[in-house]
Amino acid sequence: MTGKKEKENIQSAMKERIDYDELLNCTRCGFCLPSCPTYIETGKNEVHSPRGRIALMKGLVDGEIEPSEEVKQSINMCLGCRACEPVCPSGVRFGHLLEQARDALHQHEKKSVPKKTIRNLVFNQLFPHQNRMIRLTGLLGFYQRSGLRNTAKRLGIMKLLPDTLEMMEKVLPSVPTKREMQQRPRHLLPINRSTKKVAFFAGCLMDTVFRQTNEATTKLLQYAGCEIVIPETQGCCGALHGHSGEVNNAKEMAKRNIEAFEAADVDYIITNAGGCGAFLVDYGHLLRGEPEWQERAKAFSRKIKDVTSVLMDAGFDQLPLQVKERVVTYQDSCHLRNVQRIFMEPRKLLQSIEGVRYVEMKDAGRCCGSAGIYNITESEMSMQILDYKMKQTKQTRAKTVVTANPGCLLQMKLGIEREGLFDQVEAVHIADFLLEAYENGQKHAEDNERNSTEEFHVGKTGKITH
């Protein structure tokens, strides 16, 4: 039960933090309902819809309802996928309202000692410090490469974990060594012609657990003619904090990133993670009310660009791209699609690859259920949403599922594992897939050119000459 003092603190915080004008922008038209996964999966329960949650937020601010456990559950069960925003005729920025509400709830609710300890470790001690992320990932790599992983499985230690975490351990990529993560180049020259100078936002998990995908991304940018700067003092984007009620931490991380990239005189700041990119383009909103930072934040956000958008601008879809023949489908990153509004670029790139038979997945834009750490904190609903996603995936008969966000990638791998399809279907990040296609295409083009030259010599002399 929520105590009287806690209720008063939460209601006071809601009044202080919530943008009341934004709440009033909602006309309760219901256009958002068909786009909301939790509304659909709960049997069309209004409490778990965008307009239902807005009504609850307004009720809290107006003092008409109390911050009961049911109200908190509604706010916490939201995926934050923001699929309601593109379909809203009033343009309600629901994602902003959700972050404000969670900030008010989490800062003033009474937490158990274990919960406080875990939140402190994750939000204060780990993600803001990239050197600690590297050390932890290094330990994970040692666990994967040594005999510890096999020993843990043999002894049944993994069975002690919740089912979702046990399967998640199976689908984690092979991570680099600590030394490899520390040997990050900071300046890369274009491989072909020089077209633009860009900065690369490396991220936290992307530059540790998914380091291979980051390297694939920078190589693609080099092939596309980009000179790349990778600022050393950048860090986590702060999305996990912002979405989880740790807004003050998110602000500090945003300021650090703004300062890190201001020194780089570049055309764009490139991201390859839909969730990170969406939070980065919202820095202006995050730092609203701070005159010293707001304009700097807006200038930073204007330069954010997803890697697929840059590659399309560079004409990458006109290059020889090739993979072994297969059916391919694409799972949208919610934030890439709903916030950054990047929709067609990934699809056009995939459809330009020789050997790809592209099949559009039904409801490709519906959330897969990953949503940061949602698949851990709200595991039951996450798996329910994932089951629907896997049903649509299987109907495409795809052998390769491509996505553009690390959380989505792990979630789709998890779905493949749960369905027992690990030997039939793969999930890959679009940067890794495009790099494979580009390098295969270049090799094929070089082989054709060499064969043509040899045929020319045969035609003139009657024998092959070199």
CSV table of C-alpha atoms in Angstrom, one decimal:
chain,number,residue,atom,x,y,z
A,1,MET,CA,0.0,0.0,0.0
A,2,THR,CA,1.1,3.5,-0.7
A,3,GLY,CA,1.6,5.6,2.5
A,4,LYS,CA,0.0,9.0,2.9
A,5,LYS,CA,3.3,10.9,2.8
A,6,GLU,CA,4.4,9.0,-0.3
A,7,LYS,CA,1.1,9.8,-2.0
A,8,GLU,CA,1.5,13.5,-1.3
A,9,ASN,CA,5.1,13.5,-2.6
A,10,ILE,CA,4.2,11.7,-5.8
A,11,GLN,CA,1.2,14.0,-6.5
A,12,SER,CA,3.4,17.1,-5.8
A,13,ALA,CA,6.1,15.7,-8.1
A,14,MET,CA,3.5,15.0,-10.8
A,15,LYS,CA,2.3,18.6,-10.7
A,16,GLU,CA,5.8,19.9,-10.8
A,17,ARG,CA,7.1,17.7,-13.7
A,18,ILE,CA,4.2,17.0,-16.0
A,19,ASP,CA,3.5,19.3,-18.9
A,20,TYR,CA,-0.1,20.0,-18.3
A,21,ASP,CA,-0.7,21.6,-21.7
A,22,GLU,CA,0.5,18.4,-23.3
A,23,LEU,CA,-2.0,16.4,-21.3
A,24,LEU,CA,-4.8,18.7,-22.5
A,25,ASN,CA,-3.7,18.2,-26.1
A,26,CYS,CA,-5.1,14.6,-25.9
A,27,THR,CA,-8.7,14.8,-27.3
A,28,ARG,CA,-9.4,11.1,-26.3
A,29,CYS,CA,-10.1,10.3,-30.0
A,30,GLY,CA,-8.8,6.8,-29.7
A,31,PHE,CA,-6.7,6.9,-32.9
A,32,CYS,CA,-3.8,5.6,-30.8
A,33,LEU,CA,-5.5,2.4,-29.6
A,34,PRO,CA,-4.8,0.1,-32.5
A,35,SER,CA,-1.1,1.0,-32.4
A,36,CYS,CA,-0.6,0.2,-28.7
A,37,PRO,CA,0.8,-3.3,-28.0
A,38,THR,CA,-0.2,-3.3,-24.3
A,39,TYR,CA,-3.7,-2.2,-25.1
A,40,ILE,CA,-4.0,-5.0,-27.6
A,41,GLU,CA,-2.3,-7.7,-25.5
A,42,THR,CA,-4.4,-6.9,-22.4
A,43,GLY,CA,-7.7,-7.5,-24.3
A,44,LYS,CA,-8.2,-3.8,-25.1
A,45,ASN,CA,-8.0,-2.6,-21.5
A,46,GLU,CA,-8.2,1.2,-21.6
A,47,VAL,CA,-6.0,1.5,-18.5
A,48,HIS,CA,-3.1,0.1,-20.6
A,49,SER,CA,-3.7,2.4,-23.6
A,50,PRO,CA,-2.1,5.8,-24.3
A,51,ARG,CA,-5.2,7.8,-23.7
A,52,GLY,CA,-6.0,5.8,-20.6
A,53,ARG,CA,-2.5,6.5,-19.2
A,54,ILE,CA,-2.9,10.2,-20.0
A,55,ALA,CA,-6.2,10.2,-18.1
A,56,LEU,CA,-4.4,8.6,-15.2
A,57,MET,CA,-1.6,11.2,-15.3
A,58,LYS,CA,-4.1,14.0,-15.4
A,59,GLY,CA,-6.1,12.5,-12.5
A,60,LEU,CA,-2.9,12.4,-10.5
A,61,VAL,CA,-2.0,16.0,-11.3
A,62,ASP,CA,-5.6,17.2,-10.5
A,63,GLY,CA,-5.6,15.2,-7.3
A,64,GLU,CA,-8.7,13.3,-8.4
A,65,ILE,CA,-7.0,9.8,-8.1
A,66,GLU,CA,-4.3,8.4,-5.9
A,67,PRO,CA,-1.0,6.9,-7.0
A,68,SER,CA,-2.2,3.4,-6.3
A,69,GLU,CA,-0.3,0.2,-7.3
A,70,GLU,CA,-2.7,-0.2,-10.2
A,71,VAL,CA,-1.9,3.3,-11.5
A,72,LYS,CA,1.9,2.6,-11.1
A,73,GLN,CA,1.5,-0.7,-12.9
A,74,SER,CA,-0.2,1.0,-15.9
A,75,ILE,CA,2.6,3.6,-16.2
A,76,ASN,CA,5.3,0.9,-15.8
A,77,MET,CA,3.8,-1.5,-18.2
A,78,CYS,CA,4.0,1.0,-21.0
A,79,LEU,CA,6.7,-0.1,-23.5
A,80,GLY,CA,7.6,3.5,-24.4
A,81,CYS,CA,7.6,2.5,-28.0
A,82,ARG,CA,5.9,5.8,-29.0
A,83,ALA,CA,3.9,4.1,-31.8
A,84,CYS,CA,1.0,6.3,-30.6
A,85,GLU,CA,2.8,9.5,-31.7
A,86,PRO,CA,2.8,9.2,-35.5
A,87,VAL,CA,-0.9,8.4,-35.5
A,88,CYS,CA,-2.0,11.1,-33.1
A,89,PRO,CA,-3.9,13.9,-35.0
A,90,SER,CA,-3.2,16.3,-32.1
A,91,GLY,CA,0.5,15.6,-32.1
A,92,VAL,CA,0.7,14.5,-28.4
A,93,ARG,CA,4.3,13.8,-27.4
A,94,PHE,CA,3.4,10.8,-25.2
A,95,GLY,CA,7.0,9.7,-24.8
A,96,HIS,CA,7.8,13.0,-23.0
A,97,LEU,CA,4.7,12.6,-20.7
A,98,LEU,CA,5.7,9.0,-19.9
A,99,GLU,CA,9.2,10.1,-18.9
A,100,GLN,CA,7.9,12.9,-16.7
A,101,ALA,CA,5.4,10.6,-15.0
A,102,ARG,CA,8.0,7.9,-14.3
A,103,ASP,CA,10.4,10.5,-13.0
A,104,ALA,CA,7.8,11.6,-10.5
A,105,LEU,CA,6.9,8.0,-9.5
A,106,HIS,CA,10.3,6.6,-9.1
A,107,GLN,CA,11.9,9.5,-7.3
A,108,HIS,CA,9.3,9.5,-4.6
A,109,GLU,CA,8.1,5.9,-4.2
A,110,LYS,CA,9.4,3.8,-1.3
A,111,LYS,CA,11.7,1.2,-2.6
A,112,SER,CA,12.9,-2.0,-1.0
A,113,VAL,CA,16.6,-2.3,-0.1
A,114,PRO,CA,17.3,-4.8,-2.9
A,115,LYS,CA,15.6,-2.6,-5.5
A,116,LYS,CA,17.5,0.5,-4.4
A,117,THR,CA,20.7,-1.4,-4.5
A,118,ILE,CA,20.2,-2.7,-8.0
A,119,ARG,CA,19.1,0.6,-9.3
A,120,ASN,CA,22.1,2.3,-7.8
A,121,LEU,CA,24.5,-0.3,-9.3
A,122,VAL,CA,22.9,0.0,-12.8
A,123,PHE,CA,22.1,3.6,-13.1
A,124,ASN,CA,24.8,5.2,-11.0
A,125,GLN,CA,27.8,2.8,-10.8
A,126,LEU,CA,27.7,1.1,-14.2
A,127,PHE,CA,26.2,2.8,-17.3
A,128,PRO,CA,27.6,6.3,-16.7
A,129,HIS,CA,31.1,4.9,-16.6
A,130,GLN,CA,32.4,3.4,-19.9
A,131,ASN,CA,35.6,2.1,-18.3
A,132,ARG,CA,33.4,0.0,-15.9
A,133,MET,CA,31.3,-1.2,-18.9
A,134,ILE,CA,34.5,-2.3,-20.6
A,135,ARG,CA,35.7,-4.2,-17.4
A,136,LEU,CA,32.4,-5.9,-17.0
A,137,THR,CA,32.2,-6.9,-20.7
A,138,GLY,CA,35.8,-8.1,-20.4
A,139,LEU,CA,34.7,-10.4,-17.6
A,140,LEU,CA,31.8,-11.6,-19.8
A,141,GLY,CA,34.2,-12.3,-22.6
A,142,PHE,CA,36.4,-14.3,-20.3
A,143,TYR,CA,33.4,-16.3,-19.1
A,144,GLN,CA,32.5,-17.0,-22.8
A,145,ARG,CA,36.0,-18.0,-23.9
A,146,SER,CA,37.0,-20.0,-20.9
A,147,GLY,CA,35.5,-23.2,-19.7
A,148,LEU,CA,33.3,-21.3,-17.2
A,149,ARG,CA,30.3,-21.2,-19.6
A,150,ASN,CA,30.3,-24.9,-20.2
A,151,THR,CA,30.9,-25.6,-16.5
A,152,ALA,CA,27.9,-23.4,-15.6
A,153,LYS,CA,25.7,-25.2,-18.0
A,154,ARG,CA,26.9,-28.6,-16.9
A,155,LEU,CA,26.3,-27.9,-13.3
A,156,GLY,CA,22.8,-26.4,-14.0
A,157,ILE,CA,23.7,-23.0,-12.6
A,158,MET,CA,22.0,-21.2,-15.5
A,159,LYS,CA,18.7,-23.0,-14.5
A,160,LEU,CA,18.7,-20.8,-11.3
A,161,LEU,CA,18.1,-17.7,-13.4
A,162,PRO,CA,14.6,-16.7,-14.6
A,163,ASP,CA,13.7,-18.3,-17.9
A,164,THR,CA,14.1,-15.0,-19.9
A,165,LEU,CA,17.6,-14.3,-18.5
A,166,GLU,CA,18.7,-17.9,-19.0
A,167,MET,CA,17.8,-17.7,-22.7
A,168,MET,CA,19.3,-14.2,-23.0
A,169,GLU,CA,22.6,-15.6,-21.9
A,170,LYS,CA,22.5,-18.1,-24.8
A,171,VAL,CA,21.9,-15.4,-27.4
A,172,LEU,CA,24.5,-12.9,-26.3
A,173,PRO,CA,27.1,-12.2,-29.0
A,174,SER,CA,30.7,-13.2,-28.6
A,175,VAL,CA,32.2,-10.1,-27.0
A,176,PRO,CA,35.7,-8.7,-27.6
A,177,THR,CA,38.5,-8.8,-25.1
A,178,LYS,CA,39.2,-5.9,-22.7
A,179,ARG,CA,42.3,-5.0,-24.7
A,180,GLU,CA,40.3,-4.9,-28.0
A,181,MET,CA,37.7,-2.6,-26.5
A,182,GLN,CA,40.4,-0.3,-25.2
A,183,GLN,CA,42.1,0.0,-28.6
A,184,ARG,CA,39.4,2.2,-30.1
A,185,PRO,CA,40.6,4.3,-33.0
A,186,ARG,CA,39.5,7.9,-32.8
A,187,HIS,CA,40.0,9.0,-36.4
A,188,LEU,CA,39.2,7.0,-39.5
A,189,LEU,CA,39.8,8.1,-43.1
A,190,PRO,CA,37.5,7.3,-46.0
A,191,ILE,CA,38.5,4.2,-48.0
A,192,ASN,CA,37.2,5.5,-51.3
A,193,ARG,CA,36.3,9.1,-52.3
A,194,SER,CA,36.0,11.7,-49.5
A,195,THR,CA,32.4,13.1,-49.3
A,196,LYS,CA,31.7,14.1,-45.7
A,197,LYS,CA,33.2,14.5,-42.3
A,198,VAL,CA,31.1,12.8,-39.6
A,199,ALA,CA,31.3,11.9,-35.9
A,200,PHE,CA,30.3,8.5,-34.7
A,201,PHE,CA,28.2,8.0,-31.5
A,202,ALA,CA,29.7,4.8,-30.2
A,203,GLY,CA,27.3,4.3,-27.3
A,204,CYS,CA,27.9,2.1,-24.2
A,205,LEU,CA,26.5,-1.4,-25.0
A,206,MET,CA,27.1,-0.9,-28.7
A,207,ASP,CA,30.8,-0.2,-28.1
A,208,THR,CA,31.3,-3.2,-25.7
A,209,VAL,CA,28.9,-6.1,-26.2
A,210,PHE,CA,28.1,-5.1,-29.8
A,211,ARG,CA,31.6,-3.9,-30.7
A,212,GLN,CA,31.6,-5.9,-33.9
A,213,THR,CA,28.5,-4.1,-35.2
A,214,ASN,CA,30.1,-0.7,-34.4
A,215,GLU,CA,33.2,-1.7,-36.4
A,216,ALA,CA,31.0,-2.8,-39.3
A,217,THR,CA,29.2,0.6,-39.1
A,218,THR,CA,32.4,2.6,-39.2
A,219,LYS,CA,33.7,0.5,-42.1
A,220,LEU,CA,30.5,1.1,-44.1
A,221,LEU,CA,30.8,4.8,-43.5
A,222,GLN,CA,34.4,4.7,-44.7
A,223,TYR,CA,33.3,2.8,-47.9
A,224,ALA,CA,30.7,5.6,-48.3
A,225,GLY,CA,33.4,8.2,-48.3
A,226,CYS,CA,33.2,9.5,-44.8
A,227,GLU,CA,36.0,10.8,-42.6
A,228,ILE,CA,35.1,9.7,-39.1
A,229,VAL,CA,35.8,11.3,-35.7
A,230,ILE,CA,35.0,9.3,-32.6
A,231,PRO,CA,35.2,11.6,-29.5
A,232,GLU,CA,36.9,9.9,-26.6
A,233,THR,CA,34.9,11.6,-23.9
A,234,GLN,CA,31.5,10.6,-25.1
A,235,GLY,CA,29.5,8.1,-23.1
A,236,CYS,CA,26.1,6.4,-22.7
A,237,CYS,CA,23.3,8.4,-24.3
A,238,GLY,CA,21.2,8.3,-21.1
A,239,ALA,CA,18.1,6.7,-22.7
A,240,LEU,CA,17.9,3.9,-20.1
A,241,HIS,CA,18.0,6.5,-17.3
A,242,GLY,CA,15.5,8.8,-19.0
A,243,HIS,CA,13.0,6.0,-19.6
A,244,SER,CA,13.3,4.7,-16.0
A,245,GLY,CA,12.7,7.8,-13.9
A,246,GLU,CA,16.4,8.7,-13.5
A,247,VAL,CA,16.1,12.0,-15.4
A,248,ASN,CA,18.8,14.0,-13.5
A,249,ASN,CA,21.3,11.3,-14.4
A,250,ALA,CA,20.2,11.4,-18.0
A,251,LYS,CA,20.7,15.2,-18.1
A,252,GLU,CA,24.3,14.9,-16.8
A,253,MET,CA,25.1,12.3,-19.4
A,254,ALA,CA,23.5,14.4,-22.1
A,255,LYS,CA,25.7,17.4,-21.1
A,256,ARG,CA,28.8,15.3,-21.3
A,257,ASN,CA,28.0,14.1,-24.8
A,258,ILE,CA,27.1,17.6,-26.0
A,259,GLU,CA,30.5,18.8,-24.8
A,260,ALA,CA,32.3,15.8,-26.3
A,261,PHE,CA,30.9,16.4,-29.8
A,262,GLU,CA,30.9,20.2,-29.9
A,263,ALA,CA,34.7,20.1,-30.5
A,264,ALA,CA,34.2,18.0,-33.6
A,265,ASP,CA,33.5,20.2,-36.7
A,266,VAL,CA,31.4,17.6,-38.5
A,267,ASP,CA,28.4,17.5,-40.9
A,268,TYR,CA,26.6,14.8,-38.9
A,269,ILE,CA,26.7,12.7,-35.8
A,270,ILE,CA,26.0,9.1,-36.8
A,271,THR,CA,24.1,6.5,-34.8
A,272,ASN,CA,23.4,2.8,-35.4
A,273,ALA,CA,21.1,2.1,-32.5
A,274,GLY,CA,17.5,3.3,-32.9
A,275,GLY,CA,16.9,3.7,-29.2
A,276,CYS,CA,20.0,5.8,-28.7
A,277,GLY,CA,19.3,8.0,-31.7
A,278,ALA,CA,15.8,8.8,-30.5
A,279,PHE,CA,17.0,9.9,-27.2
A,280,LEU,CA,19.8,12.0,-28.7
A,281,VAL,CA,17.4,13.9,-30.9
A,282,ASP,CA,15.4,14.7,-27.8
A,283,TYR,CA,18.2,16.3,-25.9
A,284,GLY,CA,16.7,19.8,-26.5
A,285,HIS,CA,13.5,18.7,-24.7
A,286,LEU,CA,15.5,16.9,-22.0
A,287,LEU,CA,17.4,20.1,-21.2
A,288,ARG,CA,14.5,22.5,-21.6
A,289,GLY,CA,14.5,25.2,-19.0
A,290,GLU,CA,18.3,25.3,-18.8
A,291,PRO,CA,19.3,28.3,-20.8
A,292,GLU,CA,23.0,27.5,-20.8
A,293,TRP,CA,22.3,24.1,-22.4
A,294,GLN,CA,19.1,24.2,-24.4
A,295,GLU,CA,20.4,25.8,-27.6
A,296,ARG,CA,23.6,23.7,-27.5
A,297,ALA,CA,21.4,20.6,-27.1
A,298,LYS,CA,19.3,21.6,-30.1
A,299,ALA,CA,22.4,22.2,-32.2
A,300,PHE,CA,23.7,18.8,-31.2
A,301,SER,CA,20.4,17.0,-32.0
A,302,ARG,CA,20.1,18.6,-35.4
A,303,LYS,CA,23.2,16.7,-36.5
A,304,ILE,CA,22.0,13.3,-35.4
A,305,LYS,CA,21.5,11.0,-38.4
A,306,ASP,CA,21.0,7.2,-38.6
A,307,VAL,CA,23.6,5.3,-40.5
A,308,THR,CA,21.0,4.0,-43.0
A,309,SER,CA,20.0,7.5,-43.9
A,310,VAL,CA,23.7,8.5,-44.5
A,311,LEU,CA,24.3,5.4,-46.7
A,312,MET,CA,21.2,6.1,-48.8
A,313,ASP,CA,22.3,9.7,-49.3
A,314,ALA,CA,25.7,8.4,-50.4
A,315,GLY,CA,24.0,6.2,-53.0
A,316,PHE,CA,25.0,3.0,-51.3
A,317,ASP,CA,22.0,1.2,-52.8
A,318,GLN,CA,23.5,1.7,-56.2
A,319,LEU,CA,26.7,-0.2,-55.4
A,320,PRO,CA,27.2,-3.9,-56.1
A,321,LEU,CA,25.7,-5.6,-53.0
A,322,GLN,CA,25.4,-9.3,-52.9
A,323,VAL,CA,24.6,-12.2,-50.5
A,324,LYS,CA,23.8,-15.9,-50.8
A,325,GLU,CA,20.1,-16.2,-51.9
A,326,ARG,CA,17.7,-16.0,-49.1
A,327,VAL,CA,14.4,-14.6,-47.9
A,328,VAL,CA,14.9,-11.5,-45.7
A,329,THR,CA,12.5,-9.6,-43.5
A,330,TYR,CA,12.9,-6.4,-41.4
A,331,GLN,CA,11.8,-5.7,-37.9
A,332,ASP,CA,11.6,-1.9,-37.2
A,333,SER,CA,13.2,-0.4,-34.2
A,334,CYS,CA,10.3,1.5,-32.6
A,335,HIS,CA,12.3,4.6,-31.8
A,336,LEU,CA,14.0,4.7,-35.2
A,337,ARG,CA,10.6,4.5,-36.9
A,338,ASN,CA,8.4,6.5,-34.5
A,339,VAL,CA,10.8,9.2,-33.3
A,340,GLN,CA,13.4,9.6,-36.0
A,341,ARG,CA,10.9,8.6,-38.7
A,342,ILE,CA,13.4,6.4,-40.5
A,343,PHE,CA,11.2,3.8,-42.3
A,344,MET,CA,12.1,3.4,-45.9
A,345,GLU,CA,15.9,3.7,-45.8
A,346,PRO,CA,16.6,0.3,-44.3
A,347,ARG,CA,14.1,-1.4,-46.6
A,348,LYS,CA,15.5,0.2,-49.7
A,349,LEU,CA,19.0,-0.8,-48.8
A,350,LEU,CA,17.9,-4.5,-48.2
A,351,GLN,CA,15.9,-4.6,-51.4
A,352,SER,CA,18.9,-3.4,-53.4
A,353,ILE,CA,21.0,-6.4,-52.4
A,354,GLU,CA,21.4,-9.1,-55.1
A,355,GLY,CA,20.3,-12.5,-53.6
A,356,VAL,CA,17.8,-11.0,-51.2
A,357,ARG,CA,14.1,-11.8,-51.6
A,358,TYR,CA,12.6,-9.2,-49.3
A,359,VAL,CA,9.3,-10.1,-47.6
A,360,GLU,CA,7.6,-7.4,-45.5
A,361,MET,CA,6.6,-8.7,-42.1
A,362,LYS,CA,3.0,-8.0,-41.0
A,363,ASP,CA,3.1,-5.4,-38.2
A,364,ALA,CA,6.8,-4.9,-38.6
A,365,GLY,CA,6.5,-1.6,-36.9
A,366,ARG,CA,4.9,-3.1,-33.7
A,367,CYS,CA,7.2,-3.3,-30.8
A,368,CYS,CA,9.0,-6.6,-30.3
A,369,GLY,CA,8.8,-6.3,-26.5
A,370,SER,CA,12.5,-5.5,-25.7
A,371,ALA,CA,12.1,-1.8,-24.8
A,372,GLY,CA,15.4,-1.4,-22.9
A,373,ILE,CA,15.1,-3.6,-19.8
A,374,TYR,CA,11.4,-4.2,-20.2
A,375,ASN,CA,11.9,-7.8,-21.1
A,376,ILE,CA,13.4,-8.2,-17.6
A,377,THR,CA,11.2,-5.9,-15.5
A,378,GLU,CA,7.9,-6.9,-17.3
A,379,SER,CA,8.9,-10.3,-18.6
A,380,GLU,CA,5.4,-11.8,-18.9
A,381,MET,CA,4.1,-9.0,-21.1
A,382,SER,CA,7.3,-8.9,-23.1
A,383,MET,CA,7.2,-12.5,-24.0
A,384,GLN,CA,3.5,-12.2,-24.9
A,385,ILE,CA,4.4,-9.5,-27.3
A,386,LEU,CA,7.4,-11.4,-28.6
A,387,ASP,CA,5.2,-14.5,-29.3
A,388,TYR,CA,3.0,-12.4,-31.6
A,389,LYS,CA,6.1,-11.0,-33.3
A,390,MET,CA,7.5,-14.5,-33.9
A,391,LYS,CA,4.2,-15.6,-35.4
A,392,GLN,CA,4.5,-12.9,-38.0
A,393,THR,CA,8.2,-13.7,-38.5
A,394,LYS,CA,7.4,-17.3,-39.3
A,395,GLN,CA,4.8,-16.3,-41.8
A,396,THR,CA,7.4,-14.5,-43.9
A,397,ARG,CA,9.4,-17.8,-44.1
A,398,ALA,CA,12.5,-15.5,-43.7
A,399,LYS,CA,15.9,-17.1,-43.0
A,400,THR,CA,17.3,-13.7,-41.9
A,401,VAL,CA,15.6,-11.1,-39.7
A,402,VAL,CA,17.3,-7.7,-39.9
A,403,THR,CA,16.9,-5.0,-37.3
A,404,ALA,CA,18.6,-1.7,-36.3
A,405,ASN,CA,18.8,-1.7,-32.6
A,406,PRO,CA,20.7,-3.9,-30.1
A,407,GLY,CA,17.7,-4.5,-27.8
A,408,CYS,CA,15.6,-5.5,-30.8
A,409,LEU,CA,18.4,-7.8,-32.0
A,410,LEU,CA,18.7,-9.6,-28.7
A,411,GLN,CA,14.9,-9.9,-28.4
A,412,MET,CA,14.5,-11.4,-31.9
A,413,LYS,CA,17.4,-13.8,-31.2
A,414,LEU,CA,15.5,-14.7,-28.0
A,415,GLY,CA,12.3,-15.3,-29.9
A,416,ILE,CA,14.2,-17.5,-32.4
A,417,GLU,CA,15.6,-19.5,-29.5
A,418,ARG,CA,12.2,-19.8,-27.8
A,419,GLU,CA,10.7,-21.1,-31.0
A,420,GLY,CA,13.5,-23.7,-31.5
A,421,LEU,CA,14.5,-22.1,-34.9
A,422,PHE,CA,18.1,-21.3,-34.0
A,423,ASP,CA,19.4,-23.7,-36.8
A,424,GLN,CA,17.0,-22.2,-39.4
A,425,VAL,CA,16.7,-18.5,-38.8
A,426,GLU,CA,19.2,-15.8,-37.9
A,427,ALA,CA,18.8,-12.3,-36.6
A,428,VAL,CA,21.4,-9.7,-37.6
A,429,HIS,CA,22.0,-6.0,-37.2
A,430,ILE,CA,21.6,-4.1,-40.5
A,431,ALA,CA,25.1,-2.8,-40.4
A,432,ASP,CA,26.6,-6.3,-40.2
A,433,PHE,CA,24.3,-7.5,-43.0
A,434,LEU,CA,25.2,-4.6,-45.3
A,435,LEU,CA,28.9,-5.0,-44.7
A,436,GLU,CA,28.7,-8.6,-45.7
A,437,ALA,CA,26.7,-7.6,-48.8
A,438,TYR,CA,29.2,-4.9,-49.8
A,439,GLU,CA,32.3,-7.0,-49.4
A,440,ASN,CA,30.7,-9.9,-51.2
A,441,GLY,CA,29.6,-7.6,-54.0
A,442,GLN,CA,33.1,-6.1,-54.3
A,443,LYS,CA,34.7,-9.5,-54.5
A,444,HIS,CA,32.1,-10.6,-57.1
A,445,ALA,CA,32.8,-7.5,-59.2
A,446,GLU,CA,36.6,-8.0,-59.0
A,447,ASP,CA,36.2,-11.6,-60.0
A,448,ASN,CA,34.1,-10.6,-63.0
A,449,GLU,CA,36.6,-8.0,-64.0
A,450,ARG,CA,39.5,-10.5,-63.7
A,451,ASN,CA,37.6,-13.1,-65.7
A,452,SER,CA,36.8,-10.5,-68.4
A,453,THR,CA,40.5,-9.6,-68.6
A,454,GLU,CA,41.5,-13.3,-68.9
A,455,GLU,CA,38.9,-13.9,-71.6
A,456,PHE,CA,40.2,-10.8,-73.5
A,457,HIS,CA,43.7,-12.3,-73.5
A,458,VAL,CA,42.4,-15.7,-74.5
A,459,GLY,CA,40.6,-14.2,-77.4
A,460,LYS,CA,43.7,-12.4,-78.7
A,461,THR,CA,46.4,-15.0,-78.2
A,462,GLY,CA,44.5,-18.3,-77.9
A,463,LYS,CA,45.9,-18.8,-74.4
A,464,ILE,CA,45.6,-17.3,-71.0
A,465,THR,CA,48.3,-14.7,-70.2
A,466,HIS,CA,48.9,-12.9,-66.9
